[in-house]
Amino acid sequence: MVSEIFGAKVFNLITMKQKLPKDVYKKMEKIIKEGAPFDPSIADTVANAMKTWAIELGCTHYTHLFQPMTVTLTAEKHDSFIDPELDGGMIEKFSGKELMAGEPDGSSFPTGGIRETCAARGYTAWDPTSYAYVKENSLYIPTAFFSYTGEALDRKTPLLRSQEAISKQAKRVLAHFGKTPARVLSYVGPEQEYFIVDAKEYAQRKDLRLTGRTLFGAAPSKGQELDDHYFGALKTRIADFMDDLDNELWAYGIQATTKHNEVAPSQHEVAPVFSTTVISTDTNIQTMEILKKVAKNHGLECLLHEKPFEGVNGSGKHNNWSIGTSDGENLLKPGDVANNKQFQVILAAIVKGVDEYAEVLRASAASAGNDHRLGANEAPPAIVSVFLGSQLDAVVESIVSGTPVKDFPDEYLETGVASLPSLKKDTTDRNRTSPFAFTGNRFEFRMPGSNQSIADINTAINTIVAQSFKEIADALDAGRDMDDIIREFLTDHQRVIFNGNGYSKEWPEEAAKRGLANNKTTPTALLALTTDKAKTLYAGNGVLTERELAAKYDVGLEEYSKLRNVEAQCCISMAEEEILPACLSYTKSVVDDIIAKKAIGIEAPVETAKAQKLNSLTEALMTKIDSLKETVSAAPESTVENASYFADVVLPAMDDLRTVADELEVNVAKSYWPFPTYDDLLFNV
């Protein structure tokens, strides 16, 4: 039964209540639910209970798990519970000091100039608001990661700070409605898309193994044009995999509730229910790890790259974001929106924040993989806009124009079938082309890529909204009228509201007229982090210092360049060492057939034409290989120039090489082609 396994591997509040003294449990509960300051006097008690519980589950080691600012989502160093004694024996020991802090080697992690390579010391600090868990033979303790000089070197610390910021400013706004919650939290339910391919075929593709995406591949005979895979019946092998996946997720307390086939062949989705943003961020990383582990157990490979197959829908991570009080009120529930001033002021704050800091929000979702996906007709464009739907848009129009906001009675769908139940319509439709869409009681940020941590994007959203709340609270405290503030915010920032088709050719032109940015590549998008606006936003809300923000920019560019360089080198290697020899071998076989036929007096016009075409394409391939080599070798050394060069010069050269190689694929006999094709990868599971 699910109830018997759910959360069995997690040191959550249920386990704490069983293992901790009542007074210690109450303190931990207050820390987790209300963000109360941590009391160091309980550390030893918590550590001992955690160690005993972990050992009962077979653990011999513990690790402080942290999230460095790198393409690697997590980092860990394992220490045993063993403490030697003078007589040569040992005891199992784990102190509060060891629970609260650790000292991993920080020298090899990119730091954006915060620390020199020779400076090795770093510190991990236990995050008691996210649950520890056991995996294999270790106790995993979620932590934040700091440099010797105190700067954040991870993704979690800014996220935790942003939670503090939004809570502080939201409570100030709510005070004007007579409400005094202990804490205001952001909540997230991240939908995780992924591809599944056969492990044996994956192993034969160097590009998938080294870069996560296919650098070559002609279009399959059948793609997604029939829409027959979306929500289709699960194949037996996939269903078995998903059953095991659910059981593994549930054991870690991850409340996965939805699983289905996605639009593209071999693409699927798993989605959990909402949790606090910090817990959702940590468990989403666990989910990605578990996806890969369970897939391998079934002879499969899980692909989390945003665009593993050219011409096929990519994978996103829809970030369903909301805010609520610690006593359970969802602050994004419209209710009677015509008279709900609280919702109106919160909506105005979000619209203002997204418009004013749209480029910062875009930068939070920037990555090499995501650049291939955004705007490619399966994801929102790189233009940040807000979708509200017809009802909320009408409310905004009324507020801006100064006319009374009308009531919206409940509406029901007429099915025309008496035996079917009446269906109450939602207050708004859904818009899959909008990056930031209101979907009833939350906003769905659809821009993040499937392989990304959701820490950065939610840090950005929390901070942006906290800044708007701060400005509203300051104005209200100074005696300004609430209606005037709402009208001003919505009037000044109405340009960001767009309820139309984000895939249309007209939208980029319209967005440009509105003054909305369209930052299509990561190097361009990350520039937003260098602006005075971004520095003031993050530093002013205590989320990132200017130095920490500069580090994020530098690490982001460096990571982008390194990934693109790996792709380029892999592209050259596959073309030169695998594709070219296959083409030469097949061409030789065709030429041998021509010679054999002519030797007995038979003309071979078909074979001759084929050989000529193969020869021409193979020569073009060699030319493109040499051109790409020269292009990569000419890359500038400057981090900023290097990243832009790979985006603007190297990627087009890789595409040129791919175009020739993909044409060769459909002209070379399949038995000669050196690795599995799209037909093999997408339709063999």
PDB file of N, CA and C in Angstrom, residues 261-300:
ATOM      1  N   ASN A 261       1.803  10.206 -21.217  1.00  0.00           N
ATOM      2  CA  ASN A 261       2.596  10.431 -22.425  1.00  0.00           C
ATOM      3  C   ASN A 261       2.468  11.890 -22.831  1.00  0.00           C
ATOM      4  N   GLU A 262       3.571  12.470 -23.272  1.00  0.00           N
ATOM      5  CA  GLU A 262       3.550  13.849 -23.770  1.00  0.00           C
ATOM      6  C   GLU A 262       3.385  13.850 -25.291  1.00  0.00           C
ATOM      7  N   VAL A 263       3.503  15.025 -25.898  1.00  0.00           N
ATOM      8  CA  VAL A 263       3.212  15.183 -27.322  1.00  0.00           C
ATOM      9  C   VAL A 263       4.192  14.411 -28.203  1.00  0.00           C
ATOM     10  N   ALA A 264       5.476  14.546 -27.947  1.00  0.00           N
ATOM     11  CA  ALA A 264       6.484  13.931 -28.810  1.00  0.00           C
ATOM     12  C   ALA A 264       6.577  12.432 -28.556  1.00  0.00           C
ATOM     13  N   PRO A 265       6.941  11.652 -29.569  1.00  0.00           N
ATOM     14  CA  PRO A 265       7.142  10.216 -29.345  1.00  0.00           C
ATOM     15  C   PRO A 265       8.240   9.988 -28.314  1.00  0.00           C
ATOM     16  N   SER A 266       8.008   9.030 -27.421  1.00  0.00           N
ATOM     17  CA  SER A 266       8.947   8.676 -26.342  1.00  0.00           C
ATOM     18  C   SER A 266       9.088   9.760 -25.278  1.00  0.00           C
ATOM     19  N   GLN A 267       8.197  10.738 -25.284  1.00  0.00           N
ATOM     20  CA  GLN A 267       8.242  11.810 -24.282  1.00  0.00           C
ATOM     21  C   GLN A 267       7.125  11.604 -23.258  1.00  0.00           C
ATOM     22  N   HIS A 268       7.437  11.897 -21.992  1.00  0.00           N
ATOM     23  CA  HIS A 268       6.484  11.646 -20.905  1.00  0.00           C
ATOM     24  C   HIS A 268       6.583  12.764 -19.868  1.00  0.00           C
ATOM     25  N   GLU A 269       5.675  12.706 -18.888  1.00  0.00           N
ATOM     26  CA  GLU A 269       5.662  13.731 -17.840  1.00  0.00           C
ATOM     27  C   GLU A 269       5.270  13.117 -16.512  1.00  0.00           C
ATOM     28  N   VAL A 270       5.877  13.642 -15.445  1.00  0.00           N
ATOM     29  CA  VAL A 270       5.472  13.316 -14.081  1.00  0.00           C
ATOM     30  C   VAL A 270       5.299  14.634 -13.339  1.00  0.00           C
ATOM     31  N   ALA A 271       4.238  14.715 -12.533  1.00  0.00           N
ATOM     32  CA  ALA A 271       3.962  15.983 -11.837  1.00  0.00           C
ATOM     33  C   ALA A 271       3.576  15.703 -10.389  1.00  0.00           C
ATOM     34  N   PRO A 272       4.130  16.474  -9.450  1.00  0.00           N
ATOM     35  CA  PRO A 272       3.783  16.329  -8.034  1.00  0.00           C
ATOM     36  C   PRO A 272       2.737  17.366  -7.625  1.00  0.00           C
ATOM     37  N   VAL A 273       2.227  17.231  -6.410  1.00  0.00           N
ATOM     38  CA  VAL A 273       1.372  18.270  -5.847  1.00  0.00           C
ATOM     39  C   VAL A 273       2.266  19.371  -5.290  1.00  0.00           C
ATOM     40  N   PHE A 274       1.625  20.469  -4.888  1.00  0.00           N
ATOM     41  CA  PHE A 274       2.376  21.629  -4.410  1.00  0.00           C
ATOM     42  C   PHE A 274       3.058  21.351  -3.080  1.00  0.00           C
ATOM     43  N   SER A 275       4.212  21.991  -2.902  1.00  0.00           N
ATOM     44  CA  SER A 275       4.887  22.031  -1.619  1.00  0.00           C
ATOM     45  C   SER A 275       5.599  23.379  -1.529  1.00  0.00           C
ATOM     46  N   THR A 276       6.213  23.652  -0.388  1.00  0.00           N
ATOM     47  CA  THR A 276       6.965  24.902  -0.299  1.00  0.00           C
ATOM     48  C   THR A 276       8.038  24.910  -1.381  1.00  0.00           C
ATOM     49  N   THR A 277       8.398  26.081  -1.840  1.00  0.00           N
ATOM     50  CA  THR A 277       9.336  26.183  -2.955  1.00  0.00           C
ATOM     51  C   THR A 277      10.673  25.535  -2.626  1.00  0.00           C
ATOM     52  N   VAL A 278      11.129  25.676  -1.399  1.00  0.00           N
ATOM     53  CA  VAL A 278      12.415  25.084  -1.022  1.00  0.00           C
ATOM     54  C   VAL A 278      12.338  23.561  -1.093  1.00  0.00           C
ATOM     55  N   ILE A 279      11.286  22.981  -0.524  1.00  0.00           N
ATOM     56  CA  ILE A 279      11.145  21.524  -0.564  1.00  0.00           C
ATOM     57  C   ILE A 279      10.929  21.050  -1.994  1.00  0.00           C
ATOM     58  N   SER A 280      10.107  21.774  -2.767  1.00  0.00           N
ATOM     59  CA  SER A 280       9.860  21.376  -4.158  1.00  0.00           C
ATOM     60  C   SER A 280      11.140  21.424  -4.985  1.00  0.00           C
ATOM     61  N   THR A 281      11.986  22.394  -4.719  1.00  0.00           N
ATOM     62  CA  THR A 281      13.255  22.499  -5.440  1.00  0.00           C
ATOM     63  C   THR A 281      14.133  21.295  -5.144  1.00  0.00           C
ATOM     64  N   ASP A 282      14.240  20.945  -3.879  1.00  0.00           N
ATOM     65  CA  ASP A 282      15.066  19.801  -3.497  1.00  0.00           C
ATOM     66  C   ASP A 282      14.495  18.493  -4.027  1.00  0.00           C
ATOM     67  N   THR A 283      13.182  18.314  -3.912  1.00  0.00           N
ATOM     68  CA  THR A 283      12.588  17.057  -4.352  1.00  0.00           C
ATOM     69  C   THR A 283      12.543  16.948  -5.876  1.00  0.00           C
ATOM     70  N   ASN A 284      12.518  18.087  -6.585  1.00  0.00           N
ATOM     71  CA  ASN A 284      12.583  18.006  -8.040  1.00  0.00           C
ATOM     72  C   ASN A 284      13.949  17.497  -8.490  1.00  0.00           C
ATOM     73  N   ILE A 285      14.995  17.917  -7.799  1.00  0.00           N
ATOM     74  CA  ILE A 285      16.328  17.389  -8.106  1.00  0.00           C
ATOM     75  C   ILE A 285      16.369  15.886  -7.818  1.00  0.00           C
ATOM     76  N   GLN A 286      15.778  15.481  -6.701  1.00  0.00           N
ATOM     77  CA  GLN A 286      15.676  14.052  -6.406  1.00  0.00           C
ATOM     78  C   GLN A 286      14.905  13.323  -7.503  1.00  0.00           C
ATOM     79  N   THR A 287      13.817  13.942  -7.966  1.00  0.00           N
ATOM     80  CA  THR A 287      12.993  13.322  -9.001  1.00  0.00           C
ATOM     81  C   THR A 287      13.809  13.049 -10.256  1.00  0.00           C
ATOM     82  N   MET A 288      14.635  14.017 -10.655  1.00  0.00           N
ATOM     83  CA  MET A 288      15.467  13.827 -11.846  1.00  0.00           C
ATOM     84  C   MET A 288      16.463  12.690 -11.650  1.00  0.00           C
ATOM     85  N   GLU A 289      17.049  12.611 -10.463  1.00  0.00           N
ATOM     86  CA  GLU A 289      17.981  11.518 -10.176  1.00  0.00           C
ATOM     87  C   GLU A 289      17.263  10.165 -10.192  1.00  0.00           C
ATOM     88  N   ILE A 290      16.071  10.128  -9.597  1.00  0.00           N
ATOM     89  CA  ILE A 290      15.310   8.880  -9.527  1.00  0.00           C
ATOM     90  C   ILE A 290      14.846   8.455 -10.911  1.00  0.00           C
ATOM     91  N   LEU A 291      14.451   9.415 -11.749  1.00  0.00           N
ATOM     92  CA  LEU A 291      14.065   9.093 -13.122  1.00  0.00           C
ATOM     93  C   LEU A 291      15.177   8.324 -13.832  1.00  0.00           C
ATOM     94  N   LYS A 292      16.399   8.815 -13.716  1.00  0.00           N
ATOM     95  CA  LYS A 292      17.528   8.176 -14.383  1.00  0.00           C
ATOM     96  C   LYS A 292      17.832   6.801 -13.778  1.00  0.00           C
ATOM     97  N   LYS A 293      17.766   6.725 -12.457  1.00  0.00           N
ATOM     98  CA  LYS A 293      18.071   5.461 -11.784  1.00  0.00           C
ATOM     99  C   LYS A 293      17.059   4.376 -12.148  1.00  0.00           C
ATOM    100  N   VAL A 294      15.778   4.689 -12.063  1.00  0.00           N
ATOM    101  CA  VAL A 294      14.740   3.702 -12.336  1.00  0.00           C
ATOM    102  C   VAL A 294      14.753   3.301 -13.808  1.00  0.00           C
ATOM    103  N   ALA A 295      15.018   4.270 -14.685  1.00  0.00           N
ATOM    104  CA  ALA A 295      15.098   3.956 -16.118  1.00  0.00           C
ATOM    105  C   ALA A 295      16.185   2.913 -16.372  1.00  0.00           C
ATOM    106  N   LYS A 296      17.348   3.099 -15.762  1.00  0.00           N
ATOM    107  CA  LYS A 296      18.453   2.150 -15.956  1.00  0.00           C
ATOM    108  C   LYS A 296      18.062   0.758 -15.471  1.00  0.00           C
ATOM    109  N   ASN A 297      17.289   0.690 -14.401  1.00  0.00           N
ATOM    110  CA  ASN A 297      16.846  -0.605 -13.878  1.00  0.00           C
ATOM    111  C   ASN A 297      15.973  -1.357 -14.880  1.00  0.00           C
ATOM    112  N   HIS A 298      15.393  -0.622 -15.826  1.00  0.00           N
ATOM    113  CA  HIS A 298      14.511  -1.228 -16.825  1.00  0.00           C
ATOM    114  C   HIS A 298      15.179  -1.316 -18.199  1.00  0.00           C
ATOM    115  N   GLY A 299      16.502  -1.137 -18.247  1.00  0.00           N
ATOM    116  CA  GLY A 299      17.200  -1.178 -19.526  1.00  0.00           C
ATOM    117  C   GLY A 299      16.873   0.019 -20.400  1.00  0.00           C
ATOM    118  N   LEU A 300      16.532   1.129 -19.748  1.00  0.00           N
ATOM    119  CA  LEU A 300      16.155   2.353 -20.446  1.00  0.00           C
ATOM    120  C   LEU A 300      17.098   3.480 -20.054  1.00  0.00           C
TER     121      LEU A 300
END
